[in-house]
């Protein structure tokens, strides 16, 4: 016989603890777990060592225990064989009056905890920073051993954007950021995803790309002769880019 009890909410739990304390004269209960759940109800019967079930609540809210009996041992001393509707299904056994059998003591209460979502990646750091690239590294979540299929998603945002955009998915703990804008402020965040869900409360790292060194352009010095007429004259200088295939020199004429 498989039994289940549902975990109580906070208010019911406080009332249950208070009730137990009054029963034992104001002292704390010897087993706090004994008041963390409600009454046990029978899920079903089986002749096998396993039991398939459908639960009304998530399994981590349930407490289980098992009892066994022999159908040839009853309180009346008369064997009452249990009826099985399907000979191929050990869970199809039907016991109409369970109280007429001699049951063993219940097993210790079992409580199962489902794996949680991955923790958030920590230790985000930037190295090899240039004007348009950087190397991003991070540490695995604290509970990464509970998840064998973790995928990391990297989200990036800069001063010209209002929302984060996912730029990559990887199973590694590092990613090279390329094609960045020069002298720009960035924010980067990494999430961990598995079959159990996505990490929450993820950290955000701020960094800025470097400034490009200004290229020094060599300019030729143009000599201008002093005009012969002392009138108010303005000078205009024009620069023509020389084509590689054009071998003819182009002169710059300056009118008087």
Short mmCIF file of C-alpha atoms in Angstrom, two decimals:
data_model
loop_
_atom_site.label_atom_id
_atom_site.label_comp_id
_atom_site.label_asym_id
_atom_site.label_seq_id
_atom_site.Cartn_x
_atom_site.Cartn_y
_atom_site.Cartn_z
CA UNK A 1 0.00 0.00 0.00
CA UNK A 2 1.44 3.34 -1.10
CA UNK A 3 0.34 6.45 0.80
CA UNK A 4 0.94 10.14 0.17
CA UNK A 5 0.59 13.30 2.22
CA UNK A 6 0.76 16.83 0.86
CA UNK A 7 3.04 19.45 2.35
CA UNK A 8 1.19 22.01 4.42
CA UNK A 9 1.30 25.73 3.78
CA UNK A 10 2.92 28.13 6.24
CA UNK A 11 -0.23 28.90 8.23
CA UNK A 12 -1.25 25.27 8.62
CA UNK A 13 2.31 24.38 9.56
CA UNK A 14 2.33 26.93 12.41
CA UNK A 15 -1.01 25.65 13.70
CA UNK A 16 0.21 22.05 13.54
CA UNK A 17 3.39 22.85 15.47
CA UNK A 18 1.41 24.74 18.09
CA UNK A 19 -0.98 21.81 18.42
CA UNK A 20 1.85 19.33 18.92
CA UNK A 21 3.52 21.61 21.46
CA UNK A 22 0.29 21.81 23.47
CA UNK A 23 -0.02 18.03 23.32
CA UNK A 24 3.48 17.42 24.70
CA UNK A 25 3.21 20.11 27.35
CA UNK A 26 4.73 23.08 25.57
CA UNK A 27 7.96 21.44 24.45
CA UNK A 28 9.10 21.23 20.86
CA UNK A 29 8.12 18.15 18.86
CA UNK A 30 10.75 15.44 18.70
CA UNK A 31 10.32 15.13 14.93
CA UNK A 32 9.50 18.49 13.24
CA UNK A 33 8.97 16.68 9.95
CA UNK A 34 5.99 14.89 11.44
CA UNK A 35 3.89 18.08 11.31
CA UNK A 36 5.04 19.35 7.92
CA UNK A 37 2.40 17.47 6.02
CA UNK A 38 -1.27 16.62 6.29
CA UNK A 39 -2.97 13.28 6.67
CA UNK A 40 -1.74 10.37 4.57
CA UNK A 41 -4.06 9.08 1.88
CA UNK A 42 -3.84 5.83 -0.01
CA UNK A 43 -2.58 6.20 -3.57
CA UNK A 44 -3.07 2.57 -4.46
CA UNK A 45 -1.86 -0.96 -4.08
CA UNK A 46 0.70 -3.04 -5.92
CA UNK A 47 2.35 -6.41 -5.80
CA UNK A 48 5.56 -5.09 -7.33
CA UNK A 49 8.43 -3.08 -5.87
CA UNK A 50 7.58 0.00 -7.92
CA UNK A 51 4.54 2.21 -8.26
CA UNK A 52 3.44 4.52 -11.07
CA UNK A 53 1.36 7.48 -10.00
CA UNK A 54 -0.13 10.79 -11.01
CA UNK A 55 0.10 13.47 -8.36
CA UNK A 56 -2.22 16.47 -7.92
CA UNK A 57 0.71 18.66 -6.83
CA UNK A 58 4.43 18.78 -7.68
CA UNK A 59 6.38 15.87 -6.22
CA UNK A 60 8.52 18.07 -3.96
CA UNK A 61 5.32 18.97 -2.06
CA UNK A 62 4.56 15.32 -1.33
CA UNK A 63 5.57 12.89 1.40
CA UNK A 64 5.37 9.14 0.84
CA UNK A 65 5.32 5.99 2.93
CA UNK A 66 4.65 2.32 2.22
CA UNK A 67 3.02 -0.51 4.17
CA UNK A 68 2.74 -4.18 3.28
CA UNK A 69 0.53 -7.09 4.23
CA UNK A 70 -0.16 -10.72 3.39
CA UNK A 71 -3.58 -11.46 1.99
CA UNK A 72 -3.61 -14.77 3.80
CA UNK A 73 -3.26 -13.03 7.17
CA UNK A 74 -6.38 -11.19 8.28
CA UNK A 75 -7.67 -10.05 11.62
CA UNK A 76 -10.44 -12.65 11.37
CA UNK A 77 -7.93 -15.40 10.63
CA UNK A 78 -9.56 -16.20 7.30
CA UNK A 79 -7.49 -15.69 4.12
CA UNK A 80 -9.06 -13.14 1.79
CA UNK A 81 -7.19 -13.10 -1.53
CA UNK A 82 -7.02 -9.72 -3.24
CA UNK A 83 -8.56 -9.39 -6.65
CA UNK A 84 -6.44 -8.26 -9.62
CA UNK A 85 -8.34 -6.81 -12.56
CA UNK A 86 -5.42 -7.21 -14.96
CA UNK A 87 -3.05 -10.13 -14.50
CA UNK A 88 -0.28 -8.26 -16.33
CA UNK A 89 -0.57 -5.15 -14.19
CA UNK A 90 0.58 -5.52 -10.56
CA UNK A 91 -1.08 -2.18 -9.73
CA UNK A 92 -4.53 -3.43 -10.73
CA UNK A 93 -4.88 -5.22 -7.39
CA UNK A 94 -8.06 -4.25 -5.55
CA UNK A 95 -8.49 -4.34 -1.77
CA UNK A 96 -11.99 -3.35 -0.74
CA UNK A 97 -11.49 -3.32 3.04
CA UNK A 98 -7.83 -2.66 3.92
CA UNK A 99 -8.55 -2.64 7.64
CA UNK A 100 -9.28 -6.38 7.65
CA UNK A 101 -5.65 -7.22 6.89
CA UNK A 102 -2.64 -7.25 9.19
CA UNK A 103 -0.37 -4.44 7.97
CA UNK A 104 3.27 -3.82 8.76
CA UNK A 105 4.48 -0.64 10.35
CA UNK A 106 4.83 2.25 7.85
CA UNK A 107 8.21 2.84 6.33
CA UNK A 108 10.06 6.07 7.16
CA UNK A 109 8.54 9.02 5.37
CA UNK A 110 10.24 9.79 2.06
CA UNK A 111 10.43 13.28 0.63
CA UNK A 112 11.80 13.91 -2.84
CA UNK A 113 13.21 17.18 -4.05
CA UNK A 114 13.18 17.92 -7.75
CA UNK A 115 16.28 19.59 -9.21
CA UNK A 116 16.08 23.37 -9.22
CA UNK A 117 16.87 25.62 -12.14
CA UNK A 118 20.57 26.31 -12.73
CA UNK A 119 22.15 28.95 -10.58
CA UNK A 120 23.37 32.12 -12.20
CA UNK A 121 26.90 32.15 -13.69
CA UNK A 122 29.30 34.12 -11.50
CA UNK A 123 32.67 35.81 -11.82
CA UNK A 124 32.01 37.62 -15.10
CA UNK A 125 35.26 39.23 -16.24
CA UNK A 126 36.77 40.84 -19.35
CA UNK A 127 40.30 40.36 -20.66
CA UNK A 128 42.22 41.06 -23.88
CA UNK A 129 40.21 44.24 -24.32
CA UNK A 130 40.81 46.25 -27.51
CA UNK A 131 38.92 48.93 -29.42
CA UNK A 132 36.62 46.38 -31.09
CA UNK A 133 36.99 43.03 -29.27
CA UNK A 134 37.20 41.43 -25.83
CA UNK A 135 37.33 38.02 -24.18
CA UNK A 136 34.49 37.29 -21.75
CA UNK A 137 34.87 34.60 -19.07
CA UNK A 138 32.60 33.34 -16.29
CA UNK A 139 32.31 30.59 -13.67
CA UNK A 140 29.87 27.68 -13.69
CA UNK A 141 26.76 27.86 -11.47
CA UNK A 142 27.12 26.53 -7.94
CA UNK A 143 24.68 23.67 -8.70
CA UNK A 144 26.08 22.82 -12.13
CA UNK A 145 26.62 19.18 -11.09
CA UNK A 146 22.83 18.77 -10.91
CA UNK A 147 22.52 19.69 -14.59
CA UNK A 148 24.32 17.81 -17.36
CA UNK A 149 22.94 19.81 -20.28
CA UNK A 150 23.72 23.43 -19.38
CA UNK A 151 23.84 25.92 -22.23
CA UNK A 152 25.07 29.46 -21.62
CA UNK A 153 23.44 32.38 -23.42
CA UNK A 154 25.35 35.66 -23.68
CA UNK A 155 23.37 38.90 -23.85
CA UNK A 156 24.94 42.19 -24.89
CA UNK A 157 23.81 45.80 -24.78
CA UNK A 158 25.54 49.09 -25.54
CA UNK A 159 24.92 52.81 -25.17
CA UNK A 160 22.96 52.93 -28.43
CA UNK A 161 20.53 50.12 -27.50
CA UNK A 162 17.69 49.95 -25.00
CA UNK A 163 17.36 46.15 -24.73
CA UNK A 164 19.74 43.24 -24.32
CA UNK A 165 20.21 41.00 -27.34
CA UNK A 166 21.34 37.38 -27.27
CA UNK A 167 24.51 37.21 -29.34
CA UNK A 168 25.67 33.63 -28.72
CA UNK A 169 24.94 30.24 -27.16
CA UNK A 170 27.77 28.04 -25.93
CA UNK A 171 28.57 25.19 -23.57
CA UNK A 172 31.96 26.75 -22.74
CA UNK A 173 32.63 29.26 -19.97
CA UNK A 174 34.19 31.84 -22.24
CA UNK A 175 33.31 33.74 -25.39
CA UNK A 176 35.20 36.16 -27.62
CA UNK A 177 33.23 39.35 -28.25
CA UNK A 178 33.97 40.76 -31.70
CA UNK A 179 32.79 43.59 -33.95
CA UNK A 180 32.38 45.95 -31.00
CA UNK A 181 32.02 49.70 -31.40
CA UNK A 182 35.11 51.75 -30.62
CA UNK A 183 35.06 53.83 -27.44
CA UNK A 184 31.62 52.52 -26.45
CA UNK A 185 30.11 51.48 -23.11
CA UNK A 186 28.75 47.91 -22.99
CA UNK A 187 26.75 45.76 -20.59
CA UNK A 188 26.97 41.97 -20.79
CA UNK A 189 25.06 39.25 -18.96
CA UNK A 190 25.20 35.44 -19.07
CA UNK A 191 22.35 33.03 -18.29
CA UNK A 192 22.47 29.28 -17.71
CA UNK A 193 19.78 27.13 -19.33
CA UNK A 194 18.98 23.46 -18.84
CA UNK A 195 16.01 21.16 -19.15
CA UNK A 196 14.89 22.38 -15.69
CA UNK A 197 14.71 26.04 -16.69
CA UNK A 198 16.72 29.26 -16.88
CA UNK A 199 18.83 30.86 -14.17
CA UNK A 200 17.51 33.96 -12.42
CA UNK A 201 19.10 37.02 -10.78
CA UNK A 202 21.90 36.99 -13.34
CA UNK A 203 24.84 39.34 -12.90
CA UNK A 204 25.59 42.17 -15.32
CA UNK A 205 29.11 43.33 -16.18
CA UNK A 206 29.94 46.82 -17.46
CA UNK A 207 32.95 47.58 -19.65
CA UNK A 208 34.05 50.04 -22.32
CA UNK A 209 36.07 49.48 -25.46
CA UNK A 210 39.29 51.38 -26.01
CA UNK A 211 39.88 54.44 -28.13
CA UNK A 212 41.68 53.99 -31.46
CA UNK A 213 45.01 55.81 -31.70
CA UNK A 214 44.64 58.77 -34.06
CA UNK A 215 46.42 58.19 -37.30
CA UNK A 216 48.98 60.85 -38.14
CA UNK A 217 48.50 62.03 -41.69
CA UNK A 218 51.61 63.40 -43.38
CA UNK A 219 50.88 66.64 -45.20
CA UNK A 220 53.15 68.19 -47.78
CA UNK A 221 54.16 71.79 -47.29
CA UNK A 222 52.93 74.05 -50.06
CA UNK A 223 54.97 77.17 -50.72
CA UNK A 224 53.07 80.19 -51.96
CA UNK A 225 54.92 83.14 -53.45
CA UNK A 226 54.16 86.62 -52.15
CA UNK A 227 51.86 88.53 -54.51
CA UNK A 228 53.28 91.52 -56.39
CA UNK A 229 50.16 93.63 -55.93
CA UNK A 230 49.47 94.70 -52.38
CA UNK A 231 45.76 94.30 -52.55
CA UNK A 232 43.55 92.42 -50.16
CA UNK A 233 43.93 88.89 -51.40
CA UNK A 234 42.58 85.63 -49.91
CA UNK A 235 44.17 82.31 -50.60
CA UNK A 236 42.37 79.01 -51.20
CA UNK A 237 44.23 75.71 -51.18
CA UNK A 238 42.76 72.62 -52.85
CA UNK A 239 44.01 69.10 -52.42
CA UNK A 240 43.55 66.51 -55.15
CA UNK A 241 43.93 62.81 -54.46
CA UNK A 242 46.23 61.16 -56.94
CA UNK A 243 44.99 58.00 -58.57
CA UNK A 244 47.32 55.03 -58.66
CA UNK A 245 46.96 54.49 -62.42
CA UNK A 246 47.32 58.16 -63.31
CA UNK A 247 51.01 58.96 -63.74
CA UNK A 248 50.46 62.57 -64.82
CA UNK A 249 51.08 65.15 -62.18
CA UNK A 250 48.33 67.58 -61.42
CA UNK A 251 49.29 71.13 -60.60
CA UNK A 252 47.41 73.38 -58.24
CA UNK A 253 46.94 76.82 -59.70
CA UNK A 254 46.28 79.75 -57.45
CA UNK A 255 44.95 82.88 -59.15
CA UNK A 256 46.37 86.22 -58.19
#
